[in-house]
PDB file of C-alpha atoms in Angstrom:
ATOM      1  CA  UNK A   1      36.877 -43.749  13.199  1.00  0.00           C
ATOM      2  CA  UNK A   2      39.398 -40.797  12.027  1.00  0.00           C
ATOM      3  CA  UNK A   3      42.639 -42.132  11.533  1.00  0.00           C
ATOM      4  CA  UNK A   4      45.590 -41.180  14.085  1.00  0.00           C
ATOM      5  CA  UNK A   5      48.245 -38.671  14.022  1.00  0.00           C
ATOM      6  CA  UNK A   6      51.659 -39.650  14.319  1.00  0.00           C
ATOM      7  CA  UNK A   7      54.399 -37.066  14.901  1.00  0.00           C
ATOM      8  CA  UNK A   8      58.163 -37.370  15.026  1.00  0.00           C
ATOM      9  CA  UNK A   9      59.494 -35.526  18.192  1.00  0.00           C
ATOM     10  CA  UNK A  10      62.920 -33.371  18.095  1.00  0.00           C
ATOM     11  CA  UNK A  11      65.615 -34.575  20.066  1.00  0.00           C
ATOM     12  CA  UNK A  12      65.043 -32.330  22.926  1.00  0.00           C
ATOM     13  CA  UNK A  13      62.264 -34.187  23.995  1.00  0.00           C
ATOM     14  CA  UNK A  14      64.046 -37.440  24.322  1.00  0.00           C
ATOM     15  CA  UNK A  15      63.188 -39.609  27.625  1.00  0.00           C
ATOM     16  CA  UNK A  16      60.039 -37.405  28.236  1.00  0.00           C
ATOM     17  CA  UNK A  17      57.989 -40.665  29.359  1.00  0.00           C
ATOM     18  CA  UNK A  18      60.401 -41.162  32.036  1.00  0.00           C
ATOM     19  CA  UNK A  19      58.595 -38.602  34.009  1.00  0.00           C
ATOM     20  CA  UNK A  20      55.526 -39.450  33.093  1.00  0.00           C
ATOM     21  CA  UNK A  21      54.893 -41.898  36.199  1.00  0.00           C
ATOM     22  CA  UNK A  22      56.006 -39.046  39.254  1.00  0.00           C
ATOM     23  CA  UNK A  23      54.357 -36.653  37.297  1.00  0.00           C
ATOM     24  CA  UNK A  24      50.706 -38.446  37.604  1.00  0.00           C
ATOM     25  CA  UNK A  25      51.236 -37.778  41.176  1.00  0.00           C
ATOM     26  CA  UNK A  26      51.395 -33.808  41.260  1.00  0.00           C
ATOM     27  CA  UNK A  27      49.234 -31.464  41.168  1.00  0.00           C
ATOM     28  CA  UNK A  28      47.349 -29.648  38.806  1.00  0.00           C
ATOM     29  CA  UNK A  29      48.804 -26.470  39.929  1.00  0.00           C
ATOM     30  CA  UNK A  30      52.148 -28.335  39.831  1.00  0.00           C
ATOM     31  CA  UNK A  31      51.674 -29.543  36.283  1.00  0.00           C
ATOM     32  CA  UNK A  32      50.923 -26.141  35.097  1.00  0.00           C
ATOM     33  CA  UNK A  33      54.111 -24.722  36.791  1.00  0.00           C
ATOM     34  CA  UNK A  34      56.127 -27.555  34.748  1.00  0.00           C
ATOM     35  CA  UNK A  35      54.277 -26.906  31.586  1.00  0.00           C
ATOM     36  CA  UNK A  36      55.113 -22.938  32.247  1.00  0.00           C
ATOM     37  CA  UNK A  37      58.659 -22.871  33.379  1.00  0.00           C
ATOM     38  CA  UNK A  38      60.069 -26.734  32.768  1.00  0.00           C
ATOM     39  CA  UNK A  39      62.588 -28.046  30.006  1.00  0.00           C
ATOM     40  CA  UNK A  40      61.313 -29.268  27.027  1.00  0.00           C
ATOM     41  CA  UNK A  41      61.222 -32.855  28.015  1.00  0.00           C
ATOM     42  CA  UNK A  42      59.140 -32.359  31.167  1.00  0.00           C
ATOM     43  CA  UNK A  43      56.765 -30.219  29.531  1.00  0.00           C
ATOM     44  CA  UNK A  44      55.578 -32.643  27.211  1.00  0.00           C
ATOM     45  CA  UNK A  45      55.363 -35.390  30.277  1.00  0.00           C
ATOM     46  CA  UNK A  46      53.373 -32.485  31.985  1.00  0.00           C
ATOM     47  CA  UNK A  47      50.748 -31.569  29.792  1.00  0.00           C
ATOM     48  CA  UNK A  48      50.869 -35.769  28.268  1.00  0.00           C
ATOM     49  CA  UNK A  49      48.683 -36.518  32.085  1.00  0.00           C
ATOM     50  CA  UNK A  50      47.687 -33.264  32.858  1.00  0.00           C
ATOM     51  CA  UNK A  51      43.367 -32.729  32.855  1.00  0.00           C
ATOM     52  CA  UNK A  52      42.492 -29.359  31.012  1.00  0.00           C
ATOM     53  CA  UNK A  53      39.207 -29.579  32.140  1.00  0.00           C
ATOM     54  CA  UNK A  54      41.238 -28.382  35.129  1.00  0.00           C
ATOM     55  CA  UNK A  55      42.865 -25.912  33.434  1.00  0.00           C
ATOM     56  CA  UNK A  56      41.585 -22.271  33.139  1.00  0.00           C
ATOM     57  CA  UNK A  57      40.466 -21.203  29.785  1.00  0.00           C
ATOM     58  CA  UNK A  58      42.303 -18.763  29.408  1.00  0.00           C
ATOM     59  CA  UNK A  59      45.838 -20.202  30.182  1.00  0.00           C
ATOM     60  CA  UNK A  60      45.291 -23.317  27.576  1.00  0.00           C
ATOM     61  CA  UNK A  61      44.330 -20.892  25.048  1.00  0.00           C
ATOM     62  CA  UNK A  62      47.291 -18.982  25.714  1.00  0.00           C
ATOM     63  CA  UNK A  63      49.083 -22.641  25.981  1.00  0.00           C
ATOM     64  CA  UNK A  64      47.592 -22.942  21.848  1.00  0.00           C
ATOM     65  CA  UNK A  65      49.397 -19.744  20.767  1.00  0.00           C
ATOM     66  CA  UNK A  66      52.985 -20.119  22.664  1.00  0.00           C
ATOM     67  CA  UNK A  67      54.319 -23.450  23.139  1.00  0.00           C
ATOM     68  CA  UNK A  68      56.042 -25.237  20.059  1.00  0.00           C
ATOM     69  CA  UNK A  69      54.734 -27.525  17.653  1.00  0.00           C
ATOM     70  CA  UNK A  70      55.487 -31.085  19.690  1.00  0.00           C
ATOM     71  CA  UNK A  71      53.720 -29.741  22.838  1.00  0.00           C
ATOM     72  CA  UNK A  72      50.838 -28.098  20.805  1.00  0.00           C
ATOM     73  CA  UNK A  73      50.244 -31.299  19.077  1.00  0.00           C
ATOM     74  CA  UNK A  74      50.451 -33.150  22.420  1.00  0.00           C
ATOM     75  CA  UNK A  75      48.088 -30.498  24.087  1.00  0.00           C
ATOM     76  CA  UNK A  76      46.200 -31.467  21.180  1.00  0.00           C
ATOM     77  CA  UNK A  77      45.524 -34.489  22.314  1.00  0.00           C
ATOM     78  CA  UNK A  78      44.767 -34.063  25.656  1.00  0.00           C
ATOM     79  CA  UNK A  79      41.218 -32.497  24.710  1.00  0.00           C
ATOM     80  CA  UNK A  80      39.035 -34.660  26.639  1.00  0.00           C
ATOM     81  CA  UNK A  81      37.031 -35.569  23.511  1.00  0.00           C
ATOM     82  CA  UNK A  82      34.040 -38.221  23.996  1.00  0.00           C
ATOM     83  CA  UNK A  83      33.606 -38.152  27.655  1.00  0.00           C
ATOM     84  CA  UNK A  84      30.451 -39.950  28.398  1.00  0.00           C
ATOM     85  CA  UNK A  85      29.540 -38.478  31.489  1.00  0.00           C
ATOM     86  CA  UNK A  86      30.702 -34.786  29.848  1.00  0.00           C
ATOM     87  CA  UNK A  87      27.478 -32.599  29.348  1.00  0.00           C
ATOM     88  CA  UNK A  88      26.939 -31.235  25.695  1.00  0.00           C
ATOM     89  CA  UNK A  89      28.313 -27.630  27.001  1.00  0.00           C
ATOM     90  CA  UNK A  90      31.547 -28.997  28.133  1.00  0.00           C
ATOM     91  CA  UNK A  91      31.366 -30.604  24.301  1.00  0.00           C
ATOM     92  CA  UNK A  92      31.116 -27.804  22.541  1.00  0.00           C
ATOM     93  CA  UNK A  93      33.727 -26.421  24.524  1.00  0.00           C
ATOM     94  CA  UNK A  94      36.076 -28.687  23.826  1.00  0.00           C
ATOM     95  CA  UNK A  95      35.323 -28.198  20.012  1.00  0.00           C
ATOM     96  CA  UNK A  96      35.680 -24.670  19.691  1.00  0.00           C
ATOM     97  CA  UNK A  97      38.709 -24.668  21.637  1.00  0.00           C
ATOM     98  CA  UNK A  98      40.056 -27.793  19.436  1.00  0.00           C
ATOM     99  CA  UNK A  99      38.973 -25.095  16.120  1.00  0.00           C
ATOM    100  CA  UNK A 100      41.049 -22.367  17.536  1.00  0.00           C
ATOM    101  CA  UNK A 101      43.942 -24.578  17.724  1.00  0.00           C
ATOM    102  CA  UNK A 102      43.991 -25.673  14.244  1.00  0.00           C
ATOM    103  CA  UNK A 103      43.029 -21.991  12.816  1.00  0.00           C
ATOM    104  CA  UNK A 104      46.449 -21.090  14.714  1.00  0.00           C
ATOM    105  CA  UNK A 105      48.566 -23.981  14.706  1.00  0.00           C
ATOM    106  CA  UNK A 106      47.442 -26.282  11.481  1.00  0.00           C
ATOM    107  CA  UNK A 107      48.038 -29.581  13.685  1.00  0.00           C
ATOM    108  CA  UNK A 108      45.902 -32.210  12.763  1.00  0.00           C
ATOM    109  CA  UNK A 109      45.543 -33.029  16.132  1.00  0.00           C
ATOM    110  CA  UNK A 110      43.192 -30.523  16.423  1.00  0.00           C
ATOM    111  CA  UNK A 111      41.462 -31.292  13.436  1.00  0.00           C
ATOM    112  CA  UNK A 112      40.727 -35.126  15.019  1.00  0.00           C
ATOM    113  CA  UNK A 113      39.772 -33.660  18.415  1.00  0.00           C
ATOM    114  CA  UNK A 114      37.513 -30.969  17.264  1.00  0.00           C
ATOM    115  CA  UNK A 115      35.558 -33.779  15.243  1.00  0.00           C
ATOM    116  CA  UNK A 116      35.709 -35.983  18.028  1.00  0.00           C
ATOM    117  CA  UNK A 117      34.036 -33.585  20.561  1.00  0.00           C
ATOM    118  CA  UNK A 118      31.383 -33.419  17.195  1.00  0.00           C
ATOM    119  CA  UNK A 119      30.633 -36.839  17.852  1.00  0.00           C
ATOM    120  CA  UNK A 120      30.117 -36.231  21.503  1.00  0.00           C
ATOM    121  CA  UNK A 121      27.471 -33.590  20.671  1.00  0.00           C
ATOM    122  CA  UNK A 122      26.084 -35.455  17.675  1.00  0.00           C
ATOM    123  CA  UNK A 123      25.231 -38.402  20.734  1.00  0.00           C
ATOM    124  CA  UNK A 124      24.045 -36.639  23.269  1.00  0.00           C
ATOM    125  CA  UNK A 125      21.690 -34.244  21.319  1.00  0.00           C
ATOM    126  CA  UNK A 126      20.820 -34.454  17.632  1.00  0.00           C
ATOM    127  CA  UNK A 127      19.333 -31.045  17.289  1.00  0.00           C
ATOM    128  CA  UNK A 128      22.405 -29.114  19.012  1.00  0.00           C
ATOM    129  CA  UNK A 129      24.454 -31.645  16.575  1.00  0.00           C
ATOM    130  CA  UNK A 130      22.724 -30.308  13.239  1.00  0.00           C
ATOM    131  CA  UNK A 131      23.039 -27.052  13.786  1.00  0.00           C
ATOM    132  CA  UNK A 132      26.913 -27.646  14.966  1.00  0.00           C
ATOM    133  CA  UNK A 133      27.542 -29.559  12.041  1.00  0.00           C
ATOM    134  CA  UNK A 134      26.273 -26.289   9.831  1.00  0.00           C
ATOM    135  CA  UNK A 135      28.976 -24.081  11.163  1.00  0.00           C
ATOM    136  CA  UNK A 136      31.524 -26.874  11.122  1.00  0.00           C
ATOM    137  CA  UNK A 137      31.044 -27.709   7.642  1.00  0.00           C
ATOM    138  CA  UNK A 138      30.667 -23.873   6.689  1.00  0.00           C
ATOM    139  CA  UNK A 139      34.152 -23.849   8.602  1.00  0.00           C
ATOM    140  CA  UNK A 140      35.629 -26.807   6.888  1.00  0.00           C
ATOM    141  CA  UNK A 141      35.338 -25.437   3.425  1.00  0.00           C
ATOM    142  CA  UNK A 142      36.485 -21.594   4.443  1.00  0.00           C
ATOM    143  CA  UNK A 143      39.931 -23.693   6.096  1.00  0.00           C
ATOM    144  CA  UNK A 144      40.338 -25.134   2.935  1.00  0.00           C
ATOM    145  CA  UNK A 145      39.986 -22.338   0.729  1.00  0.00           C
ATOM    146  CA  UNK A 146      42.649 -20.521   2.761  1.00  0.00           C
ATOM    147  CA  UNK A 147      44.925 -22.703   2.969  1.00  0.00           C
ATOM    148  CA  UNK A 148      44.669 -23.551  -0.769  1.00  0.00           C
ATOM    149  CA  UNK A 149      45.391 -20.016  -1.759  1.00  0.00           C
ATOM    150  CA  UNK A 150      48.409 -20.378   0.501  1.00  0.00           C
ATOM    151  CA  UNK A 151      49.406 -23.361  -1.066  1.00  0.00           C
ATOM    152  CA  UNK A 152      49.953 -25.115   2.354  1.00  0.00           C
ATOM    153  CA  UNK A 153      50.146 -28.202   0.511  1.00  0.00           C
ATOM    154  CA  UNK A 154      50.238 -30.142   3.956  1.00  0.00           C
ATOM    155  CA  UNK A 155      47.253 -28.476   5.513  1.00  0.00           C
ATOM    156  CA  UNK A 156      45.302 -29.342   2.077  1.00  0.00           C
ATOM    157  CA  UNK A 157      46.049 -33.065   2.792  1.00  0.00           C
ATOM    158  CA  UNK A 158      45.699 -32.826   6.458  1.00  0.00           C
ATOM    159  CA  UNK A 159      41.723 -31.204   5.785  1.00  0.00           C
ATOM    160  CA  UNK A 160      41.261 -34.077   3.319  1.00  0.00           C
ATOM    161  CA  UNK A 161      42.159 -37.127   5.213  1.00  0.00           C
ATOM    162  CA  UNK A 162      40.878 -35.918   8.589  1.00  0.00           C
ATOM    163  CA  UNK A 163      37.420 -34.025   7.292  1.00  0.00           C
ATOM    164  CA  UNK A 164      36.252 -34.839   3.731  1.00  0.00           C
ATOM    165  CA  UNK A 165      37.347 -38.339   3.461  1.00  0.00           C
ATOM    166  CA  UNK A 166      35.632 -39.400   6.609  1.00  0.00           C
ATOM    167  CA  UNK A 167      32.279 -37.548   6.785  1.00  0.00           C
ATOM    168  CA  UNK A 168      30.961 -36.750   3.654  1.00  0.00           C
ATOM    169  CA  UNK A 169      28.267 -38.729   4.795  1.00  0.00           C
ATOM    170  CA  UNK A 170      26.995 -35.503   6.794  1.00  0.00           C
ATOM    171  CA  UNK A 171      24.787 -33.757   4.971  1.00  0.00           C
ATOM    172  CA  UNK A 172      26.290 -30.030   5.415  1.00  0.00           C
ATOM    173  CA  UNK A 173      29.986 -31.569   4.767  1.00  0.00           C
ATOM    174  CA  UNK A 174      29.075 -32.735   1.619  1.00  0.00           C
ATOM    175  CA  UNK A 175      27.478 -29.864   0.614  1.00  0.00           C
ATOM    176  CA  UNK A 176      30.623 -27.797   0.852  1.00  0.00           C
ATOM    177  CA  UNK A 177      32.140 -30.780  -0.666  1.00  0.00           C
ATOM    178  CA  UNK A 178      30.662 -30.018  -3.507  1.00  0.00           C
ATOM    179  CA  UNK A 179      31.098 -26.287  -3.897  1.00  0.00           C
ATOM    180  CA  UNK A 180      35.054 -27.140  -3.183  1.00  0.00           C
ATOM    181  CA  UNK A 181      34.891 -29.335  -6.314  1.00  0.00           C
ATOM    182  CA  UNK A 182      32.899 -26.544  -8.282  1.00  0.00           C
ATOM    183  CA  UNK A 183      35.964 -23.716  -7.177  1.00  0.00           C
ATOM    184  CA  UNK A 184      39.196 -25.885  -6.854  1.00  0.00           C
ATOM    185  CA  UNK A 185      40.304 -27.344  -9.940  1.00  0.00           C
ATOM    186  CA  UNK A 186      43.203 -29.525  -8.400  1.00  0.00           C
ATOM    187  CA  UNK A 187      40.741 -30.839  -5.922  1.00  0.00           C
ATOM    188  CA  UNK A 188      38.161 -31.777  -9.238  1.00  0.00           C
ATOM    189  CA  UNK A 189      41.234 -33.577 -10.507  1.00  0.00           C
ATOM    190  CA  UNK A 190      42.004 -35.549  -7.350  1.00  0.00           C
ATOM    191  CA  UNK A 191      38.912 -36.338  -6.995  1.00  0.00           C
ATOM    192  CA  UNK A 192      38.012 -37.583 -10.506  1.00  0.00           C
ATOM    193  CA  UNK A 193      41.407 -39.645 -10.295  1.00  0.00           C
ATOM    194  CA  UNK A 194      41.225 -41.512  -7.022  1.00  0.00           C
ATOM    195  CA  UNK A 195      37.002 -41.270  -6.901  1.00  0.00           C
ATOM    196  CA  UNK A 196      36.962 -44.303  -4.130  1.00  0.00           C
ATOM    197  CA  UNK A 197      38.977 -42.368  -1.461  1.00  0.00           C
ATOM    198  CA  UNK A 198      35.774 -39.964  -1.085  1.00  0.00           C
ATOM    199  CA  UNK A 199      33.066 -41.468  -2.639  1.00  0.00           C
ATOM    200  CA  UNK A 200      32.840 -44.627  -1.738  1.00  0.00           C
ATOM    201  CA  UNK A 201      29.747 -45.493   0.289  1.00  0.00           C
ATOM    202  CA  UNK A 202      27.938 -42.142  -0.700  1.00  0.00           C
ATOM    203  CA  UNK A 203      24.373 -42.773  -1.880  1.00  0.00           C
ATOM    204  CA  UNK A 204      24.930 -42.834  -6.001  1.00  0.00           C
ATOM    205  CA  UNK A 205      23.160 -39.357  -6.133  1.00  0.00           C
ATOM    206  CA  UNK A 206      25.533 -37.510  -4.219  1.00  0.00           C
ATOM    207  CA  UNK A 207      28.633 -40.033  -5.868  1.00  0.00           C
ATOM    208  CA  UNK A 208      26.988 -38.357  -9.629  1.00  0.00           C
ATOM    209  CA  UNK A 209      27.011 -34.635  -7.930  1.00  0.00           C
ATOM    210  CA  UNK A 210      30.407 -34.555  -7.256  1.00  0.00           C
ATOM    211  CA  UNK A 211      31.797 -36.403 -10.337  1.00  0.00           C
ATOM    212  CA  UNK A 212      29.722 -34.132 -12.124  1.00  0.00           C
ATOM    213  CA  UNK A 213      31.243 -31.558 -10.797  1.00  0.00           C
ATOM    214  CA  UNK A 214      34.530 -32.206 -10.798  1.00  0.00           C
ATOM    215  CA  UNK A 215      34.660 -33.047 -14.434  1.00  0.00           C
ATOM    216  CA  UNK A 216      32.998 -29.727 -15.125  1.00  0.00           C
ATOM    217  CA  UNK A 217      35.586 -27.585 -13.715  1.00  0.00           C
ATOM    218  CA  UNK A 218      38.432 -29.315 -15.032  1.00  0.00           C
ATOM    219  CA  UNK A 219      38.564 -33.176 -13.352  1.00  0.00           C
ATOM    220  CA  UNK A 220      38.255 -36.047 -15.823  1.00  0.00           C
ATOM    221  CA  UNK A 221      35.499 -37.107 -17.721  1.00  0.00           C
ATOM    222  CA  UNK A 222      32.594 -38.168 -15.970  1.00  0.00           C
ATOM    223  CA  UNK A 223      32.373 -41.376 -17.422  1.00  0.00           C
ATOM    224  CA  UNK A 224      36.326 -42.306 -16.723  1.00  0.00           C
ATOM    225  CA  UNK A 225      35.911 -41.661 -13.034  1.00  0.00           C
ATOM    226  CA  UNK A 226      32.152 -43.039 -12.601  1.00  0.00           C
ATOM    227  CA  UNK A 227      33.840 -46.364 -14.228  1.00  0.00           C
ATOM    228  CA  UNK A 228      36.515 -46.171 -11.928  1.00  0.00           C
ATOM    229  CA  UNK A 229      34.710 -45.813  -8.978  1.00  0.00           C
ATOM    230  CA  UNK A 230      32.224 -48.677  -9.731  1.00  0.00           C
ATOM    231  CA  UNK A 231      34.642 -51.219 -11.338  1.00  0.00           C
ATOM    232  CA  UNK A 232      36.662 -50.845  -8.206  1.00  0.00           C
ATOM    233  CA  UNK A 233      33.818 -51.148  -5.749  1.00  0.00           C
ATOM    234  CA  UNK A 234      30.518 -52.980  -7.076  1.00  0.00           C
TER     235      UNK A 234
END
């Protein structure tokens, strides 16, 4: 289970609940209008009940790019990740809209709905799931490079608690895992220091790949963090 997102919201969106009960009531059309023209407060309200799987395409993606942080985050969560009765199309939908938020916006909201809808494929059908998980992963470690280079400090942690620390137990995740380690020398060294926070749980091949590899490219000694890891742990 990925961990939740908690924003604080400016002032100008004080008392948005308030609407949230007459707004239940209207109209997807109606929402839309609100979420289009309203003040700040009744925006958020409006796109907190409003269904997207409503909405054209089109309009939430232009929804991503335009409307400030609070209501993208909120959008965000709206995604209707995990749907049982959702087919595997409507899924990947969901995904690859959640993975153009976060390219534009670098919510973690996004992050935790795009690997949500992953789940949703990964149950309904393994096959579409593996070769999802390829791109994802391939994805993952391209988003991190980037916004290392950037030194988006936030984003960095935001990829890290919401990807790598919850499925490195995915083959193609892990992978890239390892190639970050191999390239990023301040990941080697968080790694190596706080081994648990990843690692714990891996099989003890892939816990010896990465601690191998982070104390090749600059982490600490293999033997300090493989002690740490198993003193703490076993």
């Amino acid at each position: 289970m990925l961990k939740s997102v908690r924003r604080n919201l400016p002032p100008e969106y004080a008392g948005w609940q308030t609407h949230e009960p007459r707004f239940r009531r209207l109209s997807t059309p109606e929402l839309i209008e609100e979420i289009q023209d309203g003040p700040p407060e009744r925006r958020l309200a409006a796109i907190s009940v409003i269904d997207l799987t409503e909405v054209a395409e089109d309009t939430v993606v232009d929804w991503i790019r335009t409307l400030p942080d609070a209501e993208a985050n909120e959008l965000a969560g709206a995604i209707p990740a995990q749907r049982v009765h959702a087919s595997v199309e409507d899924d990947l939908r969901w995904l690859n809209l959640a993975r153009l938020g976060y390219e534009r916006r670098k919510l973690p909201t996004f992050l935790v709905m795009l690997f949500s809808s992953l789940e949703a494929v990964e149950a309904k059908d393994a096959d579409t799931a593996t070769r999802v998980w390829d791109a994802i992963a391939v994805w993952s470690g391209d988003m991190y490079r980037r916004v290392a280079a950037s030194q988006d400090g936030e984003a960095v942690d935001d990829l890290l608690l919401f990807v790598f620390e919850n499925y490195l137990d995915r083959d193609a995740l892990f992978t890239v895992f390892a190639e970050l380690l191999r390239e990023d020398q301040d990941l080697a060294l968080r790694v190596s220091a706080n081994p648990a926070l990843f690692l714990a749980g891996l099989p003890l091949d892939r816990q010896q790949v990465c601690l191998d590899a982070a104390a090749q490219n600059g982490g600490l000694p293999f033997d300090v963090s493989w002690k740490a890891l198993h003193e703490a742990h076993f």
